Amino acid sequence: MSMCVVGSINADLVVHTARHPKPGETLLGHGGEITAGGKGANQAVAAALLGAPVTFVGAVGSDAYAAPAMHYLKASGVNLEHVARTDEVTGLAVITVDEQGENTIIVVPGANALVDAPFIATHSSPIAAAELVLLQGEIPADGFAKAVELATGRIVINLAPVIEVDKDALLRADPLLANEHEAGLILEQLGFGGEGSPQELAQRLREAGFASVVMTLGARGALVADDDLTEIASPQVTPVDTTGAGDAFAGALCARLLEGDSLVEAARYATRVGAFAVTGPGAQASYPHRESELPS
């Protein structure tokens, strides 16, 4: 079964500091290396490394950042026939990681801003043909809606960052994948209260019209809401860098859904993949292969 990821490709500029700076404060850091990122690319690489056949729809620039941004997409075997080279700069994420492995991220869209409705219409074939289409929030809202319109298979949406998108398009997610913060923002976008426990948020998202919801809870694991509410514990590991862990979860979840797992089974596996990812630095460089030994 095939999978199509419609999303962003970024170069990640990673800086490590003892702690995150306060407003107006200058801190010394180390690092400064450029690595591959972008939520769409991260999720595509995570799924491909775990054996899923993945096609990517997106755009990069023709600048020096394009090569490092595309490195793992190429190495993992993702089909890149529908990735356009443009005159715009490649998307850039500036990431600060503290000593506890927690990160803050600023994203400059660059070429990702070109992945709009006309662009998607030009690259419609892999979207229409895929058994599963995976989307995030790092492309324009009209491109997001067009991809949902074209999809004929299962649609998985990780609306991160939470942007304003067409309500009917968003509600086609099965599942909607979100962390607690994103879940609250999505509920507010749909006219519901965004406060409450993870269980309350998940149930409220179901009441809002989603067929199923998977909520990621970091070191606490995940929560699956469909006809039942299932809590999934995470393996306990020592985090090195949490960058891209949620994307590793998303890619793994979709890879297992393609294999025929139930949503709960796929989420259990994805939780282990997310735990594996935080034990290494960076995003795509920290993702496991199918043969990797995952924490349990």
mmCIF file of C-alpha atoms in Angstrom:
data_model
loop_
_atom_site.group_PDB
_atom_site.id
_atom_site.type_symbol
_atom_site.label_atom_id
_atom_site.label_comp_id
_atom_site.label_asym_id
_atom_site.label_seq_id
_atom_site.Cartn_x
_atom_site.Cartn_y
_atom_site.Cartn_z
ATOM 1 C CA MET A 1 0.000 0.000 0.000
ATOM 2 C CA SER A 2 1.274 3.470 -0.868
ATOM 3 C CA MET A 3 1.552 6.638 1.152
ATOM 4 C CA CYS A 4 1.790 10.270 0.021
ATOM 5 C CA VAL A 5 3.093 13.024 2.265
ATOM 6 C CA VAL A 6 2.161 16.568 1.257
ATOM 7 C CA GLY A 7 4.222 18.968 3.298
ATOM 8 C CA SER A 8 7.300 20.965 4.124
ATOM 9 C CA ILE A 9 11.003 20.460 3.576
ATOM 10 C CA ASN A 10 13.351 22.521 5.753
ATOM 11 C CA ALA A 11 16.979 22.922 6.569
ATOM 12 C CA ASP A 12 17.350 22.929 10.361
ATOM 13 C CA LEU A 13 19.879 25.277 11.973
ATOM 14 C CA VAL A 14 20.450 23.736 15.412
ATOM 15 C CA VAL A 15 22.013 25.587 18.358
ATOM 16 C CA HIS A 16 22.540 24.088 21.837
ATOM 17 C CA THR A 17 22.428 26.228 25.004
ATOM 18 C CA ALA A 18 22.359 25.565 28.739
ATOM 19 C CA ARG A 19 18.853 27.053 28.854
ATOM 20 C CA HIS A 20 16.533 29.031 26.623
ATOM 21 C CA PRO A 21 17.206 32.801 26.586
ATOM 22 C CA LYS A 22 14.823 35.282 28.150
ATOM 23 C CA PRO A 23 13.504 38.174 25.988
ATOM 24 C CA GLY A 24 16.330 40.596 25.284
ATOM 25 C CA GLU A 25 18.991 38.206 26.606
ATOM 26 C CA THR A 26 22.064 36.953 24.756
ATOM 27 C CA LEU A 27 23.455 33.510 25.604
ATOM 28 C CA LEU A 28 26.462 31.625 24.339
ATOM 29 C CA GLY A 29 25.736 28.364 22.573
ATOM 30 C CA HIS A 30 27.389 25.738 20.458
ATOM 31 C CA GLY A 31 26.538 23.774 17.350
ATOM 32 C CA GLY A 32 25.284 25.716 14.351
ATOM 33 C CA GLU A 33 25.198 22.679 12.070
ATOM 34 C CA ILE A 34 22.635 22.410 9.258
ATOM 35 C CA THR A 35 20.543 19.239 9.242
ATOM 36 C CA ALA A 36 17.467 17.986 7.418
ATOM 37 C CA GLY A 37 14.034 18.913 8.766
ATOM 38 C CA GLY A 38 10.528 20.134 7.998
ATOM 39 C CA LYS A 39 7.521 18.369 9.484
ATOM 40 C CA GLY A 40 6.497 16.848 6.163
ATOM 41 C CA ALA A 41 9.991 15.625 5.338
ATOM 42 C CA ASN A 42 10.537 14.331 8.880
ATOM 43 C CA GLN A 43 7.345 12.291 8.777
ATOM 44 C CA ALA A 44 8.061 10.961 5.289
ATOM 45 C CA VAL A 45 11.567 9.848 6.276
ATOM 46 C CA ALA A 46 10.316 8.225 9.492
ATOM 47 C CA ALA A 47 7.739 6.192 7.553
ATOM 48 C CA ALA A 48 10.134 5.259 4.746
ATOM 49 C CA LEU A 49 12.848 4.052 7.143
ATOM 50 C CA LEU A 50 10.256 1.736 8.670
ATOM 51 C CA GLY A 51 9.444 0.207 5.285
ATOM 52 C CA ALA A 52 6.540 2.282 3.974
ATOM 53 C CA PRO A 53 6.530 3.210 0.255
ATOM 54 C CA VAL A 54 6.340 7.019 0.408
ATOM 55 C CA THR A 55 5.926 9.685 -2.275
ATOM 56 C CA PHE A 56 6.500 13.322 -1.326
ATOM 57 C CA VAL A 57 4.788 16.416 -2.723
ATOM 58 C CA GLY A 58 6.538 19.678 -1.859
ATOM 59 C CA ALA A 59 9.133 22.265 -2.869
ATOM 60 C CA VAL A 60 12.698 23.343 -2.095
ATOM 61 C CA GLY A 61 14.922 26.161 -3.266
ATOM 62 C CA SER A 62 18.012 26.075 -5.455
ATOM 63 C CA ASP A 63 20.250 27.440 -2.688
ATOM 64 C CA ALA A 64 22.929 25.847 -0.524
ATOM 65 C CA TYR A 65 20.354 24.654 2.030
ATOM 66 C CA ALA A 66 18.554 22.397 -0.486
ATOM 67 C CA ALA A 67 21.149 19.599 -0.387
ATOM 68 C CA PRO A 68 21.208 19.073 3.397
ATOM 69 C CA ALA A 69 17.424 19.482 3.538
ATOM 70 C CA MET A 70 16.958 16.662 0.987
ATOM 71 C CA HIS A 71 19.681 14.321 2.254
ATOM 72 C CA TYR A 72 17.584 11.839 4.255
ATOM 73 C CA LEU A 73 14.623 12.004 1.889
ATOM 74 C CA LYS A 74 16.958 10.672 -0.799
ATOM 75 C CA ALA A 75 18.798 8.234 1.463
ATOM 76 C CA SER A 76 15.599 6.696 2.838
ATOM 77 C CA GLY A 77 14.184 6.015 -0.623
ATOM 78 C CA VAL A 78 11.280 8.476 -0.635
ATOM 79 C CA ASN A 79 9.948 9.074 -4.172
ATOM 80 C CA LEU A 80 10.876 12.719 -4.926
ATOM 81 C CA GLU A 81 9.462 13.009 -8.448
ATOM 82 C CA HIS A 82 6.932 15.576 -7.200
ATOM 83 C CA VAL A 83 9.354 17.778 -5.253
ATOM 84 C CA ALA A 84 9.831 21.009 -7.233
ATOM 85 C CA ARG A 85 13.060 23.010 -7.344
ATOM 86 C CA THR A 86 12.206 26.727 -7.164
ATOM 87 C CA ASP A 87 13.885 30.130 -7.113
ATOM 88 C CA GLU A 88 12.612 30.718 -3.568
ATOM 89 C CA VAL A 89 14.905 29.956 -0.606
ATOM 90 C CA THR A 90 14.638 26.523 0.980
ATOM 91 C CA GLY A 91 12.525 26.484 4.141
ATOM 92 C CA LEU A 92 14.572 27.140 7.284
ATOM 93 C CA ALA A 93 13.957 26.176 10.923
ATOM 94 C CA VAL A 94 16.068 27.802 13.644
ATOM 95 C CA ILE A 95 16.118 25.408 16.624
ATOM 96 C CA THR A 96 17.430 26.020 20.123
ATOM 97 C CA VAL A 97 17.937 22.941 22.331
ATOM 98 C CA ASP A 98 18.586 23.249 26.084
ATOM 99 C CA GLU A 99 20.447 20.871 28.432
ATOM 100 C CA GLN A 100 17.222 18.973 29.194
ATOM 101 C CA GLY A 101 16.699 18.263 25.495
ATOM 102 C CA GLU A 102 13.704 20.621 25.191
ATOM 103 C CA ASN A 103 13.557 22.783 22.081
ATOM 104 C CA THR A 104 12.088 25.994 20.708
ATOM 105 C CA ILE A 105 11.686 26.405 16.941
ATOM 106 C CA ILE A 106 11.174 29.333 14.551
ATOM 107 C CA VAL A 107 10.259 28.359 10.976
ATOM 108 C CA VAL A 108 10.824 30.464 7.848
ATOM 109 C CA PRO A 109 8.568 28.868 5.167
ATOM 110 C CA GLY A 110 10.598 29.766 2.057
ATOM 111 C CA ALA A 111 9.711 27.428 -0.827
ATOM 112 C CA ASN A 112 7.105 25.678 1.320
ATOM 113 C CA ALA A 113 4.887 28.749 0.883
ATOM 114 C CA LEU A 114 4.627 27.866 -2.824
ATOM 115 C CA VAL A 115 2.827 24.577 -2.089
ATOM 116 C CA ASP A 116 -0.583 26.161 -2.649
ATOM 117 C CA ALA A 117 -3.732 24.937 -4.407
ATOM 118 C CA PRO A 118 -2.436 25.455 -7.981
ATOM 119 C CA PHE A 119 0.817 23.680 -7.084
ATOM 120 C CA ILE A 120 -1.102 20.755 -5.580
ATOM 121 C CA ALA A 121 -3.344 20.540 -8.632
ATOM 122 C CA THR A 122 -0.228 20.218 -10.803
ATOM 123 C CA HIS A 123 1.049 17.363 -8.623
ATOM 124 C CA SER A 124 -2.287 15.648 -8.046
ATOM 125 C CA SER A 125 -1.550 12.112 -9.274
ATOM 126 C CA PRO A 126 0.298 10.674 -6.229
ATOM 127 C CA ILE A 127 -2.253 12.222 -3.870
ATOM 128 C CA ALA A 128 -5.227 10.728 -5.702
ATOM 129 C CA ALA A 129 -3.534 7.324 -5.996
ATOM 130 C CA ALA A 130 -2.327 6.927 -2.407
ATOM 131 C CA GLU A 131 -3.993 4.609 0.097
ATOM 132 C CA LEU A 132 -2.973 7.084 2.827
ATOM 133 C CA VAL A 133 -2.287 10.830 2.608
ATOM 134 C CA LEU A 134 -0.467 12.579 5.467
ATOM 135 C CA LEU A 135 -0.669 16.372 5.937
ATOM 136 C CA GLN A 136 0.660 18.957 8.395
ATOM 137 C CA GLY A 137 0.343 22.731 8.878
ATOM 138 C CA GLU A 138 3.537 24.015 7.233
ATOM 139 C CA ILE A 139 2.048 24.631 3.760
ATOM 140 C CA PRO A 140 -0.576 27.204 2.711
ATOM 141 C CA ALA A 141 -4.141 26.511 3.817
ATOM 142 C CA ASP A 142 -5.475 26.383 0.255
ATOM 143 C CA GLY A 143 -2.836 23.779 -0.651
ATOM 144 C CA PHE A 144 -3.862 21.769 2.393
ATOM 145 C CA ALA A 145 -7.536 21.909 1.385
ATOM 146 C CA LYS A 146 -6.767 20.971 -2.226
ATOM 147 C CA ALA A 147 -4.790 17.926 -1.136
ATOM 148 C CA VAL A 148 -7.695 16.774 1.042
ATOM 149 C CA GLU A 149 -10.077 17.311 -1.878
ATOM 150 C CA LEU A 150 -7.920 15.142 -4.166
ATOM 151 C CA ALA A 151 -7.328 12.337 -1.663
ATOM 152 C CA THR A 152 -9.267 9.132 -2.200
ATOM 153 C CA GLY A 153 -7.630 7.072 0.566
ATOM 154 C CA ARG A 154 -7.301 7.488 4.309
ATOM 155 C CA ILE A 155 -6.345 10.991 5.435
ATOM 156 C CA VAL A 156 -4.127 11.540 8.489
ATOM 157 C CA ILE A 157 -3.690 15.141 9.606
ATOM 158 C CA ASN A 158 -1.114 16.505 12.025
ATOM 159 C CA LEU A 159 -2.070 20.190 11.975
ATOM 160 C CA ALA A 160 1.236 21.463 13.294
ATOM 161 C CA PRO A 161 1.626 24.333 13.489
ATOM 162 C CA VAL A 162 -2.096 24.981 13.942
ATOM 163 C CA ILE A 163 -3.106 27.215 11.052
ATOM 164 C CA GLU A 164 -6.591 28.301 9.973
ATOM 165 C CA VAL A 165 -7.807 25.700 7.473
ATOM 166 C CA ASP A 166 -11.125 24.743 5.917
ATOM 167 C CA LYS A 167 -13.250 23.085 8.603
ATOM 168 C CA ASP A 168 -14.684 20.389 6.336
ATOM 169 C CA ALA A 169 -11.203 19.501 5.067
ATOM 170 C CA LEU A 170 -9.846 19.273 8.611
ATOM 171 C CA LEU A 171 -12.701 17.057 9.790
ATOM 172 C CA ARG A 172 -11.803 14.426 7.190
ATOM 173 C CA ALA A 173 -8.814 13.448 9.343
ATOM 174 C CA ASP A 174 -8.921 9.810 10.479
ATOM 175 C CA PRO A 175 -7.100 10.178 12.734
ATOM 176 C CA LEU A 176 -6.394 13.751 13.731
ATOM 177 C CA LEU A 177 -2.933 13.659 15.325
ATOM 178 C CA ALA A 178 -2.105 16.423 17.820
ATOM 179 C CA ASN A 179 -0.314 17.169 21.062
ATOM 180 C CA GLU A 180 -2.193 18.749 23.979
ATOM 181 C CA HIS A 181 -1.418 22.333 22.968
ATOM 182 C CA GLU A 182 -2.392 21.749 19.349
ATOM 183 C CA ALA A 183 -5.577 19.955 20.403
ATOM 184 C CA GLY A 184 -6.676 23.004 22.387
ATOM 185 C CA LEU A 185 -5.979 25.369 19.481
ATOM 186 C CA ILE A 186 -7.852 23.135 17.029
ATOM 187 C CA LEU A 187 -10.857 23.010 19.349
ATOM 188 C CA GLU A 188 -10.855 26.800 19.616
ATOM 189 C CA GLN A 189 -10.652 27.054 15.826
ATOM 190 C CA LEU A 190 -13.761 24.860 15.618
ATOM 191 C CA GLY A 191 -15.641 26.928 18.216
ATOM 192 C CA PHE A 192 -15.133 24.642 21.239
ATOM 193 C CA GLY A 193 -13.369 25.208 24.548
ATOM 194 C CA GLY A 194 -9.646 24.478 24.388
ATOM 195 C CA GLU A 195 -8.997 23.816 28.082
ATOM 196 C CA GLY A 196 -9.094 20.521 29.944
ATOM 197 C CA SER A 197 -7.314 17.247 30.542
ATOM 198 C CA PRO A 198 -5.983 15.239 27.585
ATOM 199 C CA GLN A 199 -8.922 12.867 27.970
ATOM 200 C CA GLU A 200 -11.400 15.750 27.916
ATOM 201 C CA LEU A 201 -9.737 17.347 24.891
ATOM 202 C CA ALA A 202 -9.723 14.067 22.982
ATOM 203 C CA GLN A 203 -13.387 13.427 23.720
ATOM 204 C CA ARG A 204 -14.291 16.995 22.745
ATOM 205 C CA LEU A 205 -12.469 16.595 19.427
ATOM 206 C CA ARG A 206 -14.551 13.493 18.778
ATOM 207 C CA GLU A 207 -17.683 15.486 19.610
ATOM 208 C CA ALA A 208 -16.506 18.145 17.153
ATOM 209 C CA GLY A 209 -16.760 15.552 14.367
ATOM 210 C CA PHE A 210 -13.421 13.736 14.067
ATOM 211 C CA ALA A 211 -13.695 10.015 13.341
ATOM 212 C CA SER A 212 -10.652 9.333 15.528
ATOM 213 C CA VAL A 213 -8.007 11.237 17.466
ATOM 214 C CA VAL A 214 -4.468 10.367 18.531
ATOM 215 C CA MET A 215 -3.026 12.747 21.114
ATOM 216 C CA THR A 216 0.699 12.645 21.825
ATOM 217 C CA LEU A 217 1.717 13.342 25.432
ATOM 218 C CA GLY A 218 5.512 13.360 25.223
ATOM 219 C CA ALA A 219 7.152 11.243 27.922
ATOM 220 C CA ARG A 220 3.673 10.259 29.170
ATOM 221 C CA GLY A 221 2.884 8.408 25.945
ATOM 222 C CA ALA A 222 -0.263 8.860 23.880
ATOM 223 C CA LEU A 223 -4.038 8.730 23.962
ATOM 224 C CA VAL A 224 -6.257 7.179 21.280
ATOM 225 C CA ALA A 225 -9.897 8.223 21.020
ATOM 226 C CA ASP A 226 -12.161 6.334 18.616
ATOM 227 C CA ASP A 227 -15.079 4.247 19.840
ATOM 228 C CA ASP A 228 -13.055 3.824 23.053
ATOM 229 C CA LEU A 229 -10.492 5.888 24.934
ATOM 230 C CA THR A 230 -7.133 4.105 25.226
ATOM 231 C CA GLU A 231 -4.126 5.401 27.145
ATOM 232 C CA ILE A 232 -0.705 4.248 25.923
ATOM 233 C CA ALA A 233 2.358 4.529 28.159
ATOM 234 C CA SER A 234 5.719 5.548 26.732
ATOM 235 C CA PRO A 235 8.951 3.638 27.337
ATOM 236 C CA GLN A 236 11.158 5.559 29.752
ATOM 237 C CA VAL A 237 14.368 6.801 28.144
ATOM 238 C CA THR A 238 16.929 9.523 28.799
ATOM 239 C CA PRO A 239 16.221 12.324 26.299
ATOM 240 C CA VAL A 240 19.054 13.898 24.327
ATOM 241 C CA ASP A 241 17.023 16.019 21.876
ATOM 242 C CA THR A 242 13.238 16.065 21.447
ATOM 243 C CA THR A 243 13.416 17.733 18.016
ATOM 244 C CA GLY A 244 11.302 15.791 15.522
ATOM 245 C CA ALA A 245 10.083 13.165 18.001
ATOM 246 C CA GLY A 246 6.444 13.945 17.271
ATOM 247 C CA ASP A 247 7.160 13.605 13.560
ATOM 248 C CA ALA A 248 8.808 10.231 14.151
ATOM 249 C CA PHE A 249 5.601 9.199 15.929
ATOM 250 C CA ALA A 250 3.461 10.422 12.999
ATOM 251 C CA GLY A 251 5.519 8.622 10.362
ATOM 252 C CA ALA A 252 5.577 5.405 12.370
ATOM 253 C CA LEU A 253 1.835 5.566 13.012
ATOM 254 C CA CYS A 254 1.121 5.849 9.285
ATOM 255 C CA ALA A 255 3.611 3.129 8.377
ATOM 256 C CA ARG A 256 1.845 0.717 10.719
ATOM 257 C CA LEU A 257 -1.626 1.723 9.541
ATOM 258 C CA LEU A 258 -0.475 0.838 6.008
ATOM 259 C CA GLU A 259 0.607 -2.565 7.346
ATOM 260 C CA GLY A 260 -2.927 -3.177 8.626
ATOM 261 C CA ASP A 261 -2.508 -2.409 12.330
ATOM 262 C CA SER A 262 -5.453 -1.069 14.287
ATOM 263 C CA LEU A 263 -5.154 2.546 15.402
ATOM 264 C CA VAL A 264 -4.283 1.492 18.951
ATOM 265 C CA GLU A 265 -1.674 -1.009 17.743
ATOM 266 C CA ALA A 266 -0.144 1.599 15.434
ATOM 267 C CA ALA A 267 -0.037 4.169 18.246
ATOM 268 C CA ARG A 268 1.669 1.695 20.606
ATOM 269 C CA TYR A 269 4.388 1.107 18.029
ATOM 270 C CA ALA A 270 4.674 4.840 17.231
ATOM 271 C CA THR A 271 5.171 5.638 20.914
ATOM 272 C CA ARG A 272 8.202 3.336 20.960
ATOM 273 C CA VAL A 273 9.572 4.984 17.794
ATOM 274 C CA GLY A 274 9.111 8.448 19.317
ATOM 275 C CA ALA A 275 10.969 7.323 22.442
ATOM 276 C CA PHE A 276 13.814 5.991 20.280
ATOM 277 C CA ALA A 277 14.039 9.321 18.425
ATOM 278 C CA VAL A 278 14.622 11.445 21.541
ATOM 279 C CA THR A 279 17.723 9.420 22.447
ATOM 280 C CA GLY A 280 19.704 10.862 19.509
ATOM 281 C CA PRO A 281 20.461 14.400 18.317
ATOM 282 C CA GLY A 282 18.524 16.087 15.516
ATOM 283 C CA ALA A 283 15.348 15.029 13.770
ATOM 284 C CA GLN A 284 15.754 12.682 10.798
ATOM 285 C CA ALA A 285 19.238 11.546 11.854
ATOM 286 C CA SER A 286 17.759 10.128 15.078
ATOM 287 C CA TYR A 287 15.033 7.989 13.462
ATOM 288 C CA PRO A 288 15.109 4.185 13.626
ATOM 289 C CA HIS A 289 15.193 1.743 10.734
ATOM 290 C CA ARG A 290 12.922 -1.275 10.529
ATOM 291 C CA GLU A 291 15.683 -3.437 12.035
ATOM 292 C CA SER A 292 16.424 -1.062 14.951
ATOM 293 C CA GLU A 293 15.801 -2.278 18.494
ATOM 294 C CA LEU A 294 13.107 -0.027 19.943
ATOM 295 C CA PRO A 295 12.692 0.707 23.651
ATOM 296 C CA SER A 296 9.861 -1.130 25.367
#
